[in-house]
Amino acid sequence: MTLFCSLHDAVADNLKDGDTAAFEGFTHLIPHAAAHEAIRQGRKDLTLIRMTPDLIYDQMVGMGMVEKLIFSYVGNPGVGLLRRTRDAIENGWPRTIKIEEHSHAAMANAYEAGASGLPCAVFRGYLGAGLKDVNSNIRSLTCPFTGEELAAVPSIRPDVTFIHAHRADRKGNVLIEGIIGIQKEAVLAANRAVVTVEQIVDDLDTHANACVLPHWSLSAVCEVPGGAHPSYTHGIYDRDNAAYLEWDKISADHDSFLAWMKTNVLDASPEDLEARVSRLRKVK
Amino acid sequence: MTLFCSLHDAVADNLKDGDTAAFEGFTHLIPHAAAHEAIRQGRKDLTLIRMTPDLIYDQMVGMGMVEKLIFSYVGNPGVGLLRRTRDAIENGWPRTIKIEEHSHAAMANAYEAGASGLPCAVFRGYLGAGLKDVNSNIRSLTCPFTGEELAAVPSIRPDVTFIHAHRADRKGNVLIEGIIGIQKEAVLAANRAVVTVEQIVDDLDTHANACVLPHWSLSAVCEVPGGAHPSYTHGIYDRDNAAYLEWDKISADHDSFLAWMKTNVLDASPEDLEARVSRLRKVK
Amino acid sequence: MTSLDFTPDEMMTIAASRMLSNEDVCFVGIGAPSAACNVARLTHAPDITLIYESGTIGTTPDVLPLSIGDGELCETALTTVSVPEMFRYWLQGGRITIGFLGAAQLDKYGNINTTVIGDYHKPTTRLPGGGGAPEIASSSGEIYITMKQSVRGMVEKIDFYTSFGHGDGGDHRQRLGIKTKGPTLLITDLAIWRPNPETKEFVVTSLHPGVTRDDVQKTCGWSVRFADDLETTPNPTDQELQTLRALKERTAAAHSG
Amino acid sequence: MTSLDFTPDEMMTIAASRMLSNEDVCFVGIGAPSAACNVARLTHAPDITLIYESGTIGTTPDVLPLSIGDGELCETALTTVSVPEMFRYWLQGGRITIGFLGAAQLDKYGNINTTVIGDYHKPTTRLPGGGGAPEIASSSGEIYITMKQSVRGMVEKIDFYTSFGHGDGGDHRQRLGIKTKGPTLLITDLAIWRPNPETKEFVVTSLHPGVTRDDVQKTCGWSVRFADDLETTPNPTDQELQTLRALKERTAAAHSG
């Protein structure tokens, strides 16, 4: 079984310069470890897709790895703006980036359509909204029964999706619990999928209808305890809200940003994450 | 809380002559008790929707209650044909019925679209299939990005949906486990929804991502132990496969059918079902 | 406790909380809407259903979430569904009675901008964007908006239509084929506003205690209309204030990490 | 056990089971396909992924299900998803390598009828209909078909196109925009058939032990073509036969209920 490998190898094998990639997670289970590995490996000219680009995309944008961002909410959730991304959009630092902006409903439907093998998603959306005028990928079609005009957006089909999850069993089947977000769709919509998990176990030991990804739908599975920090893994460790508040200061200027990236990402390793979550672990 | 009521009242209040109704269940959790109550109350001119019309629709068709059947597989699963329905379609006994026939994929998508408040479902289907030529509700539309022609069917929006489920809590929130089929979509697509449950409990006591219907999405909740028999309730009692095999003989002619209906439905009550499942109950 | 022992911010949250009932199924935006919804739940509307776009349905958090996806929301929810399901079955499916939104920029017809200040392609300030708001605004039964008043925030013309309110007013929603009511209520730190039934322009219907018409006009970028039967918002009760303050304290303690 | 101590039906199921591998993700129809898939799993392909349209993924039943939704399928599955998810993410999403179908009527191009005998609107016999088959036939990577031979079942022209195989043959699938391979294998109680690469007409490539060309032609309604290098299907092994018979015995005991 070659599914299991180091995070280094999983990123090296599955993420190429110029790829369209999604590192998904809806506040919960954000794949920080995988994104940091991508930063260390210096990938460039990426098109990054995400409903809620937060710290990891802010970091990748700030490191100049990103050519285009496809998103629906580019904020630091509950804190405010993403300063590195804003700097790139407003001032072109460290490089100009293209953006393709949608609503959450559009992106959720577009991932769902990607997972469903469809070329586009159809929904009732963007009524009166300004994004239609600035994004040529927002189109419409007509219901052949009622004549209602519905919105259409292209389905999302990333070259590669990275997610973080709770557990994998020894065959590589993966369990996600709690706020499952768009994780399953992001994996099934992609050509390749890499999953970091908190733990590899004998038995997933879960509910019949839990969110489980079969091993044959995945490209690589890597055990990275703490791999979501400062996001969280439900029931295992809490969200590091303080780190999200701190990011607002760290990212406020170029020097403090670059210094933080050197210490905490470039000179760090996936093994460092476990220590960062120790004080956040749930007492059982 | 007026959500809880007797099955008699739930059917009387929510199913009218001429209604479009879905009694859904995908082999698992078929709402036999609710259908039998509808038969006892003598509703007529119904349009019945179901992916897999099985014994209950065969019984309702045989009792002359049905004007139209919308379906995708009209068989006795694993046994063979539905003899009463076949008799109605081939010979007009006891009355002629109209049919609108789809594939499973079309109906699953149509329920999903109904639950999503959309006028139609869009999917890749019916390629080369003959149903397109005999069902004017199978149409197409064109992806505005790729030009691919996709299939479209009207969304399913029943006046009322009946389902059977495992448990309700005391607020009327309902849990479904195991083969969840199309139950959630059938409820959310309908104007009204009636759920029979095995048991009303203090706490649903389940997984964070289990299939749960909030009480405010339902019209009535009735406690009817054994209410799925001869279908089953996963983990509580097994499918009565022998009863499905027997139905093939009972339904073979008019007299044996009518005699069975009198004894087992017309002269029976919802309370009789509990006894029928006693030997099928799982030993814990 | 005297009648002015509360801040305008507290008055805003409490006034908003009073508008919610046990029967409501509320799609909750983060920030002020989240505080108002949870104060309602902890006071007069214990059975209100709160839904966050992260997929958490019927959530009853003990502290306010920092993000829309904090673990607390899932732990205390009736159930948690995927994000596509949330937007398809629950929002687009028409099951939300009230969508509760904040705004960076707002006009008098309830149109909201949270996307950019300046030109979209060369923005002066790039804001976070719409997130769930464009479809919350069109698919929820009605929309409540809450924001602090300022001339920068409440403007004659917004820079970008992130979420459509009443457009140019009147029957503009219906003309676009939108079947829901749109903004029916605006609660600021100074007043309660409701749309004129015909023009759909927001009109002040109630001033918060101690607030003058002039206070409202000075912090609003459009020429304000006041209702003929202008009311005064009742003071927060002790229970309302204590509930809000305890919630904020628990929240601050939890988020300081 | 002598070489002919097995029935044609057993040979059919075992020949079909041999075509499946550990890497396959198989969408399983009820009846003969279900038996073949489970014999494969219990013999040479323990890691095969079996999927039933009821939503059960990676199921490993101890007895054959009577319906596609027996509890056994869910109890032994890796996970169970909703029916819309099954048809959207797993089938239409292109994750199925083999769709395994039975047929009431079949033509030489692998087109299947399970809908009606006679005219659709005035049928002589109303059959159950397509169920999942129309989209299994178009969305699975390739299609295996298994059925018992009969002149009523294997016909020159089917009465209704429930599931499209190769249509009129040749590149008919591609002309309809279908990107999957369609029927690549037919396993009957008498022989193994594969489509001619050009015409797509089914050609007998292997006769089961003791079966003659004449046996095949007499039970088939079209003029049968045989491969130049016609083979003989290897006899069932003891392990294959014992596995199949034990499975059938457990199943009969369970369903007599």
CSV table of C-alpha atoms in Angstrom, one decimal, chain C:
chain,number,residue,atom,x,y,z
C,1,MET,CA,-29.1,50.5,37.6
C,2,THR,CA,-30.1,53.8,36.1
C,3,SER,CA,-31.7,54.3,32.7
C,4,LEU,CA,-28.5,55.1,30.8
C,5,ASP,CA,-26.2,52.5,32.4
C,6,PHE,CA,-25.7,50.8,29.1
C,7,THR,CA,-23.8,51.5,25.9
C,8,PRO,CA,-25.3,52.2,22.5
C,9,ASP,CA,-23.7,49.0,21.4
C,10,GLU,CA,-25.6,47.1,24.1
C,11,MET,CA,-28.8,48.8,23.2
C,12,MET,CA,-28.4,47.8,19.6
C,13,THR,CA,-27.8,44.2,20.4
C,14,ILE,CA,-30.7,44.0,22.9
C,15,ALA,CA,-33.1,45.9,20.6
C,16,ALA,CA,-32.2,43.4,17.8
C,17,SER,CA,-32.7,40.4,20.1
C,18,ARG,CA,-36.2,41.5,20.9
C,19,MET,CA,-37.2,41.2,17.3
C,20,LEU,CA,-36.7,37.4,17.3
C,21,SER,CA,-39.2,34.8,18.5
C,22,ASN,CA,-39.3,31.1,19.4
C,23,GLU,CA,-40.7,30.2,16.0
C,24,ASP,CA,-37.9,31.8,14.0
C,25,VAL,CA,-35.3,29.9,12.1
C,26,CYS,CA,-32.5,32.3,11.9
C,27,PHE,CA,-29.4,32.3,9.6
C,28,VAL,CA,-26.9,34.1,11.7
C,29,GLY,CA,-24.1,36.3,10.5
C,30,ILE,CA,-21.0,36.7,12.7
C,31,GLY,CA,-20.5,39.7,15.0
C,32,ALA,CA,-23.5,41.8,16.1
C,33,PRO,CA,-26.1,39.5,14.6
C,34,SER,CA,-24.7,36.5,16.5
C,35,ALA,CA,-24.8,38.4,19.8
C,36,ALA,CA,-28.4,39.5,19.2
C,37,CYS,CA,-29.6,36.0,18.3
C,38,ASN,CA,-28.0,34.4,21.3
C,39,VAL,CA,-29.3,37.1,23.7
C,40,ALA,CA,-32.8,36.3,22.3
C,41,ARG,CA,-32.2,32.6,22.9
C,42,LEU,CA,-31.0,33.2,26.4
C,43,THR,CA,-33.9,35.5,27.3
C,44,HIS,CA,-37.4,35.5,25.8
C,45,ALA,CA,-36.9,33.0,22.8
C,46,PRO,CA,-35.3,29.8,24.3
C,47,ASP,CA,-36.7,27.7,21.4
C,48,ILE,CA,-35.4,29.9,18.5
C,49,THR,CA,-33.5,27.9,15.9
C,50,LEU,CA,-30.1,29.4,15.1
C,51,ILE,CA,-28.2,28.3,12.0
C,52,TYR,CA,-24.7,29.2,11.1
C,53,GLU,CA,-23.4,28.8,7.5
C,54,SER,CA,-20.8,26.3,8.7
C,55,GLY,CA,-23.6,23.7,8.7
C,56,THR,CA,-24.6,23.8,12.4
C,57,ILE,CA,-28.4,23.6,12.8
C,58,GLY,CA,-30.1,24.4,16.1
C,59,THR,CA,-27.0,25.5,17.9
C,60,THR,CA,-27.0,26.7,21.5
C,61,PRO,CA,-23.4,28.0,22.2
C,62,ASP,CA,-22.5,29.0,25.7
C,63,VAL,CA,-20.0,31.6,24.3
C,64,LEU,CA,-20.2,33.6,21.1
C,65,PRO,CA,-18.2,32.0,18.3
C,66,LEU,CA,-15.2,34.0,17.0
C,67,SER,CA,-15.7,32.4,13.6
C,68,ILE,CA,-18.8,30.9,12.0
C,69,GLY,CA,-17.2,27.5,12.4
C,70,ASP,CA,-16.1,27.3,16.1
C,71,GLY,CA,-16.3,23.9,17.6
C,72,GLU,CA,-18.8,25.2,20.2
C,73,LEU,CA,-21.4,25.6,17.5
C,74,CYS,CA,-21.2,22.0,16.4
C,75,GLU,CA,-21.0,20.6,20.0
C,76,THR,CA,-24.2,22.3,21.0
C,77,ALA,CA,-26.1,21.8,17.7
C,78,LEU,CA,-29.0,19.5,17.0
C,79,THR,CA,-27.1,18.4,13.9
C,80,THR,CA,-24.3,19.5,11.6
C,81,VAL,CA,-24.7,19.2,7.8
C,82,SER,CA,-22.3,19.8,5.0
C,83,VAL,CA,-21.9,23.3,3.5
C,84,PRO,CA,-23.5,22.4,0.2
C,85,GLU,CA,-26.5,20.9,2.0
C,86,MET,CA,-26.7,24.1,4.1
C,87,PHE,CA,-26.9,26.3,1.1
C,88,ARG,CA,-29.1,24.0,-1.0
C,89,TYR,CA,-31.6,22.4,1.3
C,90,TRP,CA,-31.9,24.9,4.2
C,91,LEU,CA,-31.2,28.3,2.7
C,92,GLN,CA,-32.2,27.9,-1.0
C,93,GLY,CA,-34.9,25.4,0.1
C,94,GLY,CA,-36.7,28.3,1.8
C,95,ARG,CA,-36.5,27.0,5.4
C,96,ILE,CA,-34.9,30.2,6.9
C,97,THR,CA,-37.4,32.7,8.3
C,98,ILE,CA,-34.8,35.4,9.1
C,99,GLY,CA,-31.4,36.1,7.6
C,100,PHE,CA,-29.5,38.4,10.0
C,101,LEU,CA,-26.7,40.4,8.4
C,102,GLY,CA,-24.2,43.0,9.3
C,103,ALA,CA,-22.9,45.6,6.8
C,104,ALA,CA,-19.7,47.6,6.1
C,105,GLN,CA,-21.7,50.0,3.8
C,106,LEU,CA,-25.4,50.3,3.6
C,107,ASP,CA,-27.8,52.5,1.6
C,108,LYS,CA,-31.3,53.6,2.5
C,109,TYR,CA,-32.9,50.7,0.5
C,110,GLY,CA,-31.1,48.0,2.5
C,111,ASN,CA,-28.5,47.2,-0.1
C,112,ILE,CA,-25.3,46.0,1.5
C,113,ASN,CA,-21.6,46.3,0.5
C,114,THR,CA,-19.0,44.2,2.2
C,115,THR,CA,-16.8,43.7,-1.0
C,116,VAL,CA,-14.7,46.8,-1.8
C,117,ILE,CA,-14.4,50.5,-1.1
C,118,GLY,CA,-13.7,52.2,-4.4
C,119,ASP,CA,-13.6,50.6,-7.8
C,120,TYR,CA,-13.9,46.8,-7.8
C,121,HIS,CA,-10.8,46.3,-10.0
C,122,LYS,CA,-8.7,48.9,-8.3
C,123,PRO,CA,-10.1,49.1,-4.8
C,124,THR,CA,-9.1,51.6,-2.1
C,125,THR,CA,-9.9,49.0,0.4
C,126,ARG,CA,-10.5,45.3,-0.3
C,127,LEU,CA,-13.1,44.0,2.2
C,128,PRO,CA,-13.7,40.3,2.9
C,129,GLY,CA,-16.5,40.0,0.3
C,130,GLY,CA,-19.9,38.5,0.4
C,131,GLY,CA,-19.5,35.0,1.8
C,132,GLY,CA,-23.0,33.7,2.3
C,133,ALA,CA,-24.7,37.1,2.2
C,134,PRO,CA,-25.8,37.4,-1.5
C,135,GLU,CA,-28.0,34.3,-1.3
C,136,ILE,CA,-29.0,34.8,2.4
C,137,ALA,CA,-30.4,38.2,1.2
C,138,SER,CA,-32.5,36.6,-1.6
C,139,SER,CA,-33.5,33.3,-0.1
C,140,SER,CA,-34.3,34.1,3.6
C,141,GLY,CA,-38.0,34.9,4.3
C,142,GLU,CA,-36.9,38.4,5.5
C,143,ILE,CA,-33.7,40.2,6.3
C,144,TYR,CA,-32.7,42.0,9.5
C,145,ILE,CA,-29.6,44.2,9.4
C,146,THR,CA,-27.7,45.5,12.3
C,147,MET,CA,-24.8,47.9,12.2
C,148,LYS,CA,-23.3,50.9,14.0
C,149,GLN,CA,-24.2,54.2,12.5
C,150,SER,CA,-21.5,56.3,10.7
C,151,VAL,CA,-21.5,58.6,7.7
C,152,ARG,CA,-18.9,56.3,6.1
C,153,GLY,CA,-21.1,53.2,6.6
C,154,MET,CA,-24.5,54.6,5.9
C,155,VAL,CA,-24.2,56.1,2.5
C,156,GLU,CA,-26.3,57.6,-0.3
C,157,LYS,CA,-24.7,55.2,-2.8
C,158,ILE,CA,-22.8,52.0,-1.9
C,159,ASP,CA,-19.6,51.2,-3.9
C,160,PHE,CA,-20.7,47.6,-4.7
C,161,TYR,CA,-23.9,45.6,-4.5
C,162,THR,CA,-22.7,42.6,-2.4
C,163,SER,CA,-26.2,41.8,-1.3
C,164,PHE,CA,-29.3,43.1,-2.9
C,165,GLY,CA,-31.9,44.7,-0.5
C,166,HIS,CA,-34.6,46.7,-2.2
C,167,GLY,CA,-32.4,47.9,-5.0
C,168,ASP,CA,-33.7,51.3,-6.1
C,169,GLY,CA,-36.7,50.8,-3.9
C,170,GLY,CA,-40.4,50.1,-4.7
C,171,ASP,CA,-41.0,46.8,-6.3
C,172,HIS,CA,-37.4,46.4,-7.6
C,173,ARG,CA,-37.1,42.9,-5.9
C,174,GLN,CA,-40.2,41.6,-7.5
C,175,ARG,CA,-39.0,42.9,-10.9
C,176,LEU,CA,-35.9,40.8,-10.5
C,177,GLY,CA,-38.0,37.7,-9.8
C,178,ILE,CA,-37.1,37.7,-6.1
C,179,LYS,CA,-40.0,36.3,-4.0
C,180,THR,CA,-38.8,37.0,-0.5
C,181,LYS,CA,-39.4,40.1,1.5
C,182,GLY,CA,-35.8,41.4,1.8
C,183,PRO,CA,-34.8,43.9,4.5
C,184,THR,CA,-37.7,44.5,6.9
C,185,LEU,CA,-35.7,45.8,9.8
C,186,LEU,CA,-32.5,47.8,10.5
C,187,ILE,CA,-31.3,48.0,14.0
C,188,THR,CA,-28.4,50.5,14.7
C,189,ASP,CA,-26.8,51.7,17.9
C,190,LEU,CA,-29.1,54.7,17.8
C,191,ALA,CA,-32.5,53.6,16.3
C,192,ILE,CA,-34.8,51.1,14.9
C,193,TRP,CA,-35.6,51.5,11.2
C,194,ARG,CA,-38.3,49.9,9.0
C,195,PRO,CA,-38.9,50.3,5.3
C,196,ASN,CA,-41.7,52.5,4.0
C,197,PRO,CA,-44.2,50.0,2.6
C,198,GLU,CA,-44.3,51.7,-0.8
C,199,THR,CA,-40.9,53.2,-1.4
C,200,LYS,CA,-39.0,50.7,0.7
C,201,GLU,CA,-36.7,53.5,2.0
C,202,PHE,CA,-35.7,52.9,5.6
C,203,VAL,CA,-37.6,55.2,8.0
C,204,VAL,CA,-36.7,55.6,11.7
C,205,THR,CA,-39.6,54.2,13.7
C,206,SER,CA,-38.0,54.2,17.2
C,207,LEU,CA,-35.1,56.2,18.8
C,208,HIS,CA,-33.1,54.5,21.5
C,209,PRO,CA,-33.3,56.1,24.9
C,210,GLY,CA,-31.5,59.5,25.0
C,211,VAL,CA,-31.0,59.6,21.3
C,212,THR,CA,-32.1,62.7,19.3
C,213,ARG,CA,-33.2,63.0,15.6
C,214,ASP,CA,-30.1,65.0,15.1
C,215,ASP,CA,-27.8,62.3,16.5
C,216,VAL,CA,-29.3,59.9,13.9
C,217,GLN,CA,-28.9,62.3,11.0
C,218,LYS,CA,-25.3,63.3,11.9
C,219,THR,CA,-24.2,59.7,11.7
C,220,CYS,CA,-26.0,58.8,8.6
C,221,GLY,CA,-25.0,59.7,5.0
C,222,TRP,CA,-28.5,60.0,3.6
C,223,SER,CA,-31.3,62.4,4.5
C,224,VAL,CA,-33.1,60.6,7.2
C,225,ARG,CA,-36.9,60.2,7.3
C,226,PHE,CA,-38.6,59.7,10.6
C,227,ALA,CA,-42.0,58.0,11.2
C,228,ASP,CA,-44.9,60.2,12.2
C,229,ASP,CA,-45.5,58.1,15.3
C,230,LEU,CA,-41.9,57.9,16.3
C,231,GLU,CA,-41.4,55.8,19.4
C,232,THR,CA,-38.7,55.4,22.0
C,233,THR,CA,-37.1,52.0,22.3
C,234,PRO,CA,-37.7,50.6,25.8
C,235,ASN,CA,-34.5,50.6,28.0
C,236,PRO,CA,-32.7,47.3,28.3
C,237,THR,CA,-34.1,45.3,31.2
C,238,ASP,CA,-31.8,44.1,33.9
C,239,GLN,CA,-32.2,40.5,32.6
C,240,GLU,CA,-31.3,41.5,29.1
C,241,LEU,CA,-28.2,43.5,30.1
C,242,GLN,CA,-27.0,40.9,32.5
C,243,THR,CA,-27.5,38.2,29.9
C,244,LEU,CA,-25.6,40.1,27.3
C,245,ARG,CA,-22.8,41.1,29.6
C,246,ALA,CA,-22.3,37.6,31.0
C,247,LEU,CA,-22.3,36.2,27.4
C,248,LYS,CA,-19.6,38.8,26.4
C,249,GLU,CA,-17.5,38.0,29.5
C,250,ARG,CA,-17.6,34.2,28.9
C,251,THR,CA,-16.7,34.9,25.3
C,252,ALA,CA,-13.8,37.1,26.1
C,253,ALA,CA,-12.4,34.6,28.5
C,254,ALA,CA,-12.8,31.8,26.0
C,255,HIS,CA,-11.1,33.6,23.1
C,256,SER,CA,-8.2,35.0,25.0
C,257,GLY,CA,-7.0,31.4,24.7
